[in-house]
Amino acid sequence: HADIAMYRAKQSGRDNYQFYTPAMNEQALERLRIEGDLRLALERNEFLLHYQPKIDLRSGEIVGMEALIRWQHPELGMVSPVRFISLAEETGLILPIGSWVIRTACEQTKAWQDAGWGKLRVSVNLSVRQFVQKDLVSSIAAVLKDTGLDADLLELELTESLVMTDVEHAIGILRQLKELGVHLSIDDFGTGYSSLSYLKRFPIDVLKIDKSFVRDITLDADDAAITVSIISLAHSLKLHVIAEGVETQEQLSYLRRHGCDEMQGYLFSPPVPAEQFETLLQQKVDLMKSALVSSSR
Ligand code: C2E
Ligand code: MG
Ligand code: MG
Ligand code: MG
């Protein structure tokens, strides 16, 4: 085991030997293992998507869903993307994995539309490596063509750091994506460094308030102020605004009172497998509707 860790230290730091404690050793081994397994996961069909509903705060209807990747590892069980997405980024594996995510999400969304569930918009998270990939726009165009999904029903979630790294280049890509007709949203808004002057120039449609602000919205005056400011900023720029991580009725009422357009969170549903998402669609959000009625009193 020590040999593997040493080998890895040599590889990453050239001749730069490092001293490994047993705990670091374990970490390095886990990483090495996940990296190796990640290479095989696609062909072994171990990835799946979970879908989390997005609720319109005026109608109470499910208007779309975020597709979130899960990895069903043969021994480790369900592995969270938090544990493998950055590794997939570093190794470049995010490119084939990301393509699989976009294609699968579009196929599923088209299938739901064909089954009569109406026009649900699916959002997919995009990583930096995917964003700077030369054929991003043409590959998305190809997926839309192959699956027959309206471009309007696909939304890409980008982070501030992703678009701020090379602003002029980013604006060019975002424009091409807009020309295709897809929606663009800024994920985890408020946690990165975006400049307001650039925000105006990005052809985006949605700001997504990070769950760290939403969490303490009813307890912490600063988080509440930030949230209300993001909602009003979005509306001034003629953008839609959605809150992620909504867990309580109090948070929901607060967001609704302050004009937030949509919400996503455990209060309504965690991300669920496709079959379970259909059950949610079937329930016709009766529960949410009654919650909305009671919170408007
Ligand atoms: P994200 O895009 O900001 O996704 C929201 C995360 O918040 C998801 O975690 C979701 O399960 C979680 N969440 C939803 N509602 C609540 C709530 O009410 N309370 C709390 N505490 N959490 C809530 P998840 O699924 O573990 O994904 C984590 C991150 O991994 C995502 O953050 C995204 O950055 C990344 N990710 C997931 N799937 C993909 C993918 O297909 N491609 C890429 N590039 N990244 C992905
Ligand atoms: Mg997201
Ligand atoms: Mg987010
Ligand atoms: Mg987040």
Short mmCIF file of C-alpha atoms and ligand atoms in Angstrom, two decimals:
data_model
loop_
_atom_site.label_atom_id
_atom_site.label_comp_id
_atom_site.label_asym_id
_atom_site.label_seq_id
_atom_site.Cartn_x
_atom_site.Cartn_y
_atom_site.Cartn_z
CA HIS A 1 0.00 0.00 0.00
CA ALA A 2 2.79 2.40 0.90
CA ASP A 3 4.33 1.60 -2.47
CA ILE A 4 1.23 2.65 -4.32
CA ALA A 5 1.05 5.91 -2.42
CA MET A 6 4.71 6.57 -3.07
CA TYR A 7 4.29 5.73 -6.73
CA ARG A 8 1.43 8.19 -6.94
CA ALA A 9 3.37 10.91 -5.13
CA LYS A 10 6.20 10.40 -7.61
CA GLN A 11 3.85 10.54 -10.54
CA SER A 12 2.10 13.69 -9.46
CA GLY A 13 5.12 15.52 -8.14
CA ARG A 14 7.78 14.11 -10.45
CA ASP A 15 10.78 13.38 -8.17
CA ASN A 16 9.10 15.16 -5.36
CA TYR A 17 8.80 12.42 -2.72
CA GLN A 18 6.27 13.06 -0.01
CA PHE A 19 5.79 11.61 3.40
CA TYR A 20 2.47 9.83 3.76
CA THR A 21 0.71 9.18 7.04
CA PRO A 22 -1.52 6.07 7.17
CA ALA A 23 -4.61 8.27 6.88
CA MET A 24 -3.26 9.96 3.78
CA ASN A 25 -2.39 6.57 2.45
CA GLU A 26 -5.96 5.45 2.79
CA GLN A 27 -7.19 8.58 1.07
CA ALA A 28 -4.75 8.12 -1.78
CA LEU A 29 -5.81 4.52 -2.16
CA GLU A 30 -9.50 5.36 -2.16
CA ARG A 31 -8.84 7.99 -4.79
CA LEU A 32 -6.82 5.59 -6.88
CA ARG A 33 -9.54 3.00 -6.64
CA ILE A 34 -12.36 5.37 -7.49
CA GLU A 35 -10.35 6.71 -10.42
CA GLY A 36 -9.76 3.21 -11.78
CA ASP A 37 -13.37 2.17 -11.31
CA LEU A 38 -14.62 5.43 -12.82
CA ARG A 39 -12.94 4.50 -16.10
CA LEU A 40 -15.03 1.34 -16.29
CA ALA A 41 -18.30 2.71 -14.91
CA LEU A 42 -19.69 3.96 -18.22
CA GLU A 43 -19.23 0.72 -20.14
CA ARG A 44 -20.51 -1.24 -17.14
CA ASN A 45 -23.63 0.90 -17.13
CA GLU A 46 -23.24 1.92 -13.50
CA PHE A 47 -24.40 5.52 -13.82
CA LEU A 48 -27.98 6.61 -13.48
CA LEU A 49 -29.81 9.89 -13.23
CA HIS A 50 -32.04 11.03 -10.44
CA TYR A 51 -34.50 13.83 -11.07
CA GLN A 52 -35.53 16.55 -8.66
CA PRO A 53 -38.71 18.51 -9.45
CA LYS A 54 -38.75 22.28 -9.87
CA ILE A 55 -41.97 23.84 -8.66
CA ASP A 56 -43.51 27.04 -9.96
CA LEU A 57 -44.39 29.10 -6.90
CA ARG A 58 -47.46 30.68 -8.44
CA SER A 59 -49.17 27.64 -9.93
CA GLY A 60 -47.72 24.99 -7.62
CA GLU A 61 -47.05 22.84 -10.69
CA ILE A 62 -43.97 20.81 -11.47
CA VAL A 63 -42.48 22.75 -14.39
CA GLY A 64 -39.26 20.84 -14.79
CA MET A 65 -36.54 18.85 -13.10
CA GLU A 66 -32.81 18.84 -12.50
CA ALA A 67 -30.98 15.72 -13.61
CA LEU A 68 -28.38 14.67 -11.03
CA ILE A 69 -25.94 11.85 -11.66
CA ARG A 70 -25.57 8.86 -9.33
CA TRP A 71 -23.05 6.05 -9.48
CA GLN A 72 -24.20 2.58 -8.49
CA HIS A 73 -20.81 1.11 -7.56
CA PRO A 74 -20.76 -2.71 -7.31
CA GLU A 75 -19.10 -2.67 -3.86
CA LEU A 76 -19.35 0.88 -2.54
CA GLY A 77 -23.07 1.18 -3.24
CA MET A 78 -24.57 4.50 -4.32
CA VAL A 79 -21.74 7.01 -4.69
CA SER A 80 -22.58 10.72 -4.51
CA PRO A 81 -21.37 13.02 -7.31
CA VAL A 82 -19.62 15.06 -4.62
CA ARG A 83 -17.18 12.13 -4.36
CA PHE A 84 -16.41 11.65 -8.04
CA ILE A 85 -17.23 14.69 -10.18
CA SER A 86 -14.02 16.58 -9.39
CA LEU A 87 -11.99 13.43 -10.05
CA ALA A 88 -13.83 12.97 -13.33
CA GLU A 89 -12.93 16.59 -14.12
CA GLU A 90 -9.24 16.09 -13.39
CA THR A 91 -8.98 12.92 -15.44
CA GLY A 92 -11.05 14.21 -18.34
CA LEU A 93 -13.55 11.38 -17.83
CA ILE A 94 -16.18 14.08 -17.32
CA LEU A 95 -16.36 14.44 -21.12
CA PRO A 96 -17.81 11.00 -21.91
CA ILE A 97 -19.74 10.99 -18.62
CA GLY A 98 -21.16 14.45 -19.29
CA SER A 99 -22.24 13.45 -22.81
CA TRP A 100 -24.01 10.43 -21.37
CA VAL A 101 -25.81 12.68 -18.86
CA ILE A 102 -27.05 15.13 -21.50
CA ARG A 103 -28.21 12.39 -23.84
CA THR A 104 -29.96 10.38 -21.13
CA ALA A 105 -31.67 13.45 -19.65
CA CYS A 106 -32.92 14.53 -23.09
CA GLU A 107 -34.17 11.02 -23.96
CA GLN A 108 -36.04 10.75 -20.67
CA THR A 109 -37.58 14.19 -20.99
CA LYS A 110 -38.77 13.46 -24.52
CA ALA A 111 -40.21 10.15 -23.33
CA TRP A 112 -42.17 11.94 -20.59
CA GLN A 113 -43.42 14.47 -23.10
CA ASP A 114 -44.51 11.68 -25.47
CA ALA A 115 -46.25 9.95 -22.56
CA GLY A 116 -48.43 13.02 -22.12
CA TRP A 117 -46.81 14.70 -19.13
CA GLY A 118 -46.54 18.00 -20.96
CA LYS A 119 -43.61 20.28 -21.52
CA LEU A 120 -41.22 19.66 -18.70
CA ARG A 121 -37.85 21.38 -18.92
CA VAL A 122 -34.83 19.36 -17.83
CA SER A 123 -31.70 20.98 -16.47
CA VAL A 124 -28.27 19.43 -16.63
CA ASN A 125 -25.13 20.53 -14.80
CA LEU A 126 -22.18 21.39 -17.00
CA SER A 127 -18.56 21.22 -15.85
CA VAL A 128 -15.70 23.46 -16.94
CA ARG A 129 -14.07 20.78 -19.07
CA GLN A 130 -17.31 20.30 -20.97
CA PHE A 131 -17.84 24.01 -21.36
CA VAL A 132 -14.44 24.63 -22.98
CA GLN A 133 -14.69 21.54 -25.18
CA LYS A 134 -14.55 22.59 -28.82
CA ASP A 135 -17.56 20.66 -30.03
CA LEU A 136 -19.88 21.41 -27.08
CA VAL A 137 -22.43 23.32 -29.15
CA SER A 138 -22.50 20.86 -32.05
CA SER A 139 -22.71 17.85 -29.74
CA ILE A 140 -25.69 19.36 -27.91
CA ALA A 141 -27.30 20.15 -31.25
CA ALA A 142 -26.78 16.52 -32.26
CA VAL A 143 -28.38 15.19 -29.06
CA LEU A 144 -31.42 17.43 -29.55
CA LYS A 145 -31.76 16.26 -33.13
CA ASP A 146 -31.33 12.56 -32.25
CA THR A 147 -33.75 12.63 -29.33
CA GLY A 148 -36.26 15.00 -30.92
CA LEU A 149 -36.42 17.15 -27.77
CA ASP A 150 -37.22 20.86 -28.26
CA ALA A 151 -34.13 22.94 -27.48
CA ASP A 152 -36.41 25.07 -25.31
CA LEU A 153 -36.87 22.12 -22.96
CA LEU A 154 -33.17 21.77 -22.18
CA GLU A 155 -31.50 24.01 -19.62
CA LEU A 156 -27.80 24.03 -18.86
CA GLU A 157 -26.68 24.91 -15.32
CA LEU A 158 -23.34 26.70 -15.24
CA THR A 159 -21.43 28.06 -12.27
CA GLU A 160 -20.08 31.57 -11.89
CA SER A 161 -16.45 30.40 -11.88
CA LEU A 162 -17.06 28.49 -15.09
CA VAL A 163 -18.25 31.55 -17.00
CA MET A 164 -15.90 34.02 -15.29
CA THR A 165 -12.65 32.19 -16.14
CA ASP A 166 -12.49 33.55 -19.67
CA VAL A 167 -15.38 35.97 -19.98
CA GLU A 168 -15.13 36.88 -23.66
CA HIS A 169 -14.82 33.24 -24.69
CA ALA A 170 -17.71 32.31 -22.40
CA ILE A 171 -19.98 34.97 -23.86
CA GLY A 172 -19.27 33.59 -27.34
CA ILE A 173 -20.22 30.05 -26.33
CA LEU A 174 -23.27 31.18 -24.38
CA ARG A 175 -24.50 33.10 -27.43
CA GLN A 176 -24.13 30.01 -29.62
CA LEU A 177 -26.03 27.94 -27.06
CA LYS A 178 -28.78 30.57 -26.94
CA GLU A 179 -28.96 30.47 -30.73
CA LEU A 180 -29.64 26.75 -30.46
CA GLY A 181 -32.56 27.68 -28.22
CA VAL A 182 -31.49 26.07 -24.95
CA HIS A 183 -31.97 27.82 -21.59
CA LEU A 184 -29.01 28.87 -19.49
CA SER A 185 -28.88 29.20 -15.76
CA ILE A 186 -26.25 30.24 -13.23
CA ASP A 187 -26.10 27.61 -10.47
CA ASP A 188 -25.10 28.25 -6.85
CA PHE A 189 -25.47 31.96 -7.50
CA GLY A 190 -23.90 34.17 -4.87
CA THR A 191 -21.15 31.75 -3.85
CA GLY A 192 -18.71 32.56 -6.68
CA TYR A 193 -17.24 35.71 -8.04
CA SER A 194 -19.28 37.11 -10.84
CA SER A 195 -19.20 40.74 -11.68
CA LEU A 196 -22.52 42.44 -12.12
CA SER A 197 -21.36 44.19 -15.28
CA TYR A 198 -20.66 40.81 -16.89
CA LEU A 199 -23.87 39.33 -15.63
CA LYS A 200 -25.65 41.89 -17.78
CA ARG A 201 -23.71 40.72 -20.84
CA PHE A 202 -24.25 36.99 -20.35
CA PRO A 203 -27.26 35.82 -22.36
CA ILE A 204 -28.65 33.81 -19.43
CA ASP A 205 -32.23 33.07 -18.41
CA VAL A 206 -32.14 32.02 -14.77
CA LEU A 207 -30.33 32.70 -11.50
CA LYS A 208 -30.34 29.85 -9.02
CA ILE A 209 -29.95 30.99 -5.41
CA ASP A 210 -27.49 28.74 -3.60
CA LYS A 211 -28.87 26.58 -0.83
CA SER A 212 -26.42 28.03 1.70
CA PHE A 213 -28.44 31.28 1.63
CA VAL A 214 -31.79 29.55 1.60
CA ARG A 215 -30.95 27.39 4.61
CA ASP A 216 -30.92 30.24 7.15
CA ILE A 217 -33.28 32.56 5.37
CA THR A 218 -35.71 32.71 8.30
CA LEU A 219 -32.99 32.80 10.98
CA ASP A 220 -30.23 35.00 9.65
CA ALA A 221 -30.97 38.57 8.53
CA ASP A 222 -27.91 38.65 6.25
CA ASP A 223 -28.89 35.50 4.36
CA ALA A 224 -32.41 36.84 4.04
CA ALA A 225 -31.10 40.15 2.70
CA ILE A 226 -28.85 38.40 0.18
CA THR A 227 -31.69 36.21 -1.01
CA VAL A 228 -34.09 39.11 -1.43
CA SER A 229 -31.36 41.05 -3.28
CA ILE A 230 -30.74 38.16 -5.67
CA ILE A 231 -34.46 37.91 -6.40
CA SER A 232 -34.70 41.60 -7.16
CA LEU A 233 -31.45 41.61 -9.14
CA ALA A 234 -32.74 38.74 -11.27
CA HIS A 235 -36.04 40.44 -11.92
CA SER A 236 -34.37 43.77 -12.77
CA LEU A 237 -32.29 41.92 -15.35
CA LYS A 238 -35.48 40.19 -16.60
CA LEU A 239 -34.26 36.80 -15.44
CA HIS A 240 -36.13 34.02 -13.70
CA VAL A 241 -35.02 33.12 -10.21
CA ILE A 242 -35.16 29.74 -8.48
CA ALA A 243 -34.19 28.80 -4.93
CA GLU A 244 -32.47 25.48 -4.30
CA GLY A 245 -32.39 23.58 -1.00
CA VAL A 246 -35.87 24.55 0.21
CA GLU A 247 -36.57 22.27 3.17
CA THR A 248 -39.21 24.00 5.28
CA GLN A 249 -42.62 25.55 4.89
CA GLU A 250 -41.22 28.76 6.46
CA GLN A 251 -38.55 29.03 3.77
CA LEU A 252 -41.17 28.42 1.11
CA SER A 253 -43.48 31.14 2.45
CA TYR A 254 -40.60 33.60 2.71
CA LEU A 255 -39.46 32.97 -0.86
CA ARG A 256 -42.96 33.20 -2.16
CA ARG A 257 -43.63 36.45 -0.31
CA HIS A 258 -40.51 37.93 -1.86
CA GLY A 259 -41.46 37.00 -5.40
CA CYS A 260 -39.16 34.04 -6.07
CA ASP A 261 -40.40 32.25 -9.22
CA GLU A 262 -39.53 28.62 -8.58
CA MET A 263 -38.20 26.32 -5.92
CA GLN A 264 -36.43 23.03 -5.61
CA GLY A 265 -35.78 21.14 -2.40
CA TYR A 266 -36.48 18.30 0.00
CA LEU A 267 -39.68 20.04 1.17
CA PHE A 268 -41.29 18.90 -2.03
CA SER A 269 -39.00 16.02 -3.02
CA PRO A 270 -35.36 14.91 -3.02
CA PRO A 271 -33.88 13.83 -6.35
CA VAL A 272 -35.53 10.48 -7.22
CA PRO A 273 -35.15 7.76 -9.87
CA ALA A 274 -37.17 8.21 -13.08
CA GLU A 275 -39.96 5.80 -12.07
CA GLN A 276 -40.51 7.65 -8.82
CA PHE A 277 -40.50 10.98 -10.63
CA GLU A 278 -43.46 9.73 -12.64
CA THR A 279 -45.29 9.04 -9.39
CA LEU A 280 -44.67 12.66 -8.40
CA LEU A 281 -46.10 13.83 -11.72
CA GLN A 282 -49.11 11.63 -11.11
CA GLN A 283 -49.83 13.14 -7.73
CA LYS A 284 -50.46 16.40 -9.56
CA VAL A 285 -48.78 18.27 -6.73
CA ASP A 286 -51.97 18.42 -4.67
CA LEU A 287 -49.95 18.66 -1.50
CA MET A 288 -47.91 21.57 -2.74
CA LYS A 289 -51.01 23.35 -3.90
CA SER A 290 -52.61 23.14 -0.49
CA ALA A 291 -49.33 24.32 1.05
CA LEU A 292 -49.32 27.30 -1.29
CA VAL A 293 -52.90 28.15 -0.43
CA SER A 294 -52.21 28.00 3.30
CA SER A 295 -49.01 30.05 3.01
CA SER A 296 -50.80 32.80 1.09
CA ARG A 297 -53.32 33.35 3.88
P1 C2E B 1 -26.00 21.25 -7.62
O1 C2E B 1 -26.07 21.28 -9.09
O2 C2E B 1 -25.98 22.55 -6.90
O3 C2E B 1 -27.21 20.34 -7.16
C1 C2E B 1 -27.96 20.55 -5.99
C2 C2E B 1 -27.57 19.57 -4.90
O4 C2E B 1 -28.37 19.86 -3.75
C3 C2E B 1 -27.84 18.11 -5.23
O5 C2E B 1 -26.84 17.32 -4.60
C4 C2E B 1 -29.18 17.87 -4.56
O6 C2E B 1 -29.42 16.52 -4.24
C5 C2E B 1 -29.03 18.70 -3.31
N1 C2E B 1 -30.32 19.11 -2.75
C6 C2E B 1 -31.51 19.23 -3.36
N2 C2E B 1 -32.47 19.67 -2.52
C7 C2E B 1 -31.88 19.82 -1.33
C8 C2E B 1 -32.36 20.25 -0.03
O7 C2E B 1 -33.52 20.59 0.18
N3 C2E B 1 -31.43 20.30 0.97
C9 C2E B 1 -30.12 19.95 0.79
N4 C2E B 1 -29.29 20.02 1.83
N5 C2E B 1 -29.64 19.53 -0.42
C10 C2E B 1 -30.51 19.49 -1.46
P2 C2E B 1 -26.14 16.11 -5.37
O8 C2E B 1 -27.14 15.39 -6.20
O9 C2E B 1 -25.36 15.36 -4.36
O10 C2E B 1 -25.15 16.84 -6.36
C11 C2E B 1 -24.09 17.60 -5.86
C12 C2E B 1 -23.40 18.39 -6.96
O11 C2E B 1 -22.76 17.48 -7.88
C13 C2E B 1 -24.36 19.21 -7.81
O12 C2E B 1 -24.68 20.42 -7.15
C14 C2E B 1 -23.52 19.42 -9.06
O13 C2E B 1 -22.60 20.45 -8.87
C15 C2E B 1 -22.76 18.11 -9.14
N6 C2E B 1 -23.41 17.22 -10.13
C16 C2E B 1 -24.46 16.38 -9.98
N7 C2E B 1 -24.76 15.75 -11.13
C17 C2E B 1 -23.89 16.24 -12.07
C18 C2E B 1 -23.69 15.99 -13.46
O14 C2E B 1 -24.41 15.22 -14.12
N8 C2E B 1 -22.66 16.67 -14.07
C19 C2E B 1 -21.87 17.56 -13.39
N9 C2E B 1 -20.88 18.20 -14.04
N10 C2E B 1 -22.04 17.82 -12.07
C20 C2E B 1 -23.04 17.17 -11.42
MG MG B 2 -27.27 22.24 -10.39
MG MG B 3 -26.91 24.29 -7.26
MG MG B 4 -25.44 24.28 -4.73
#
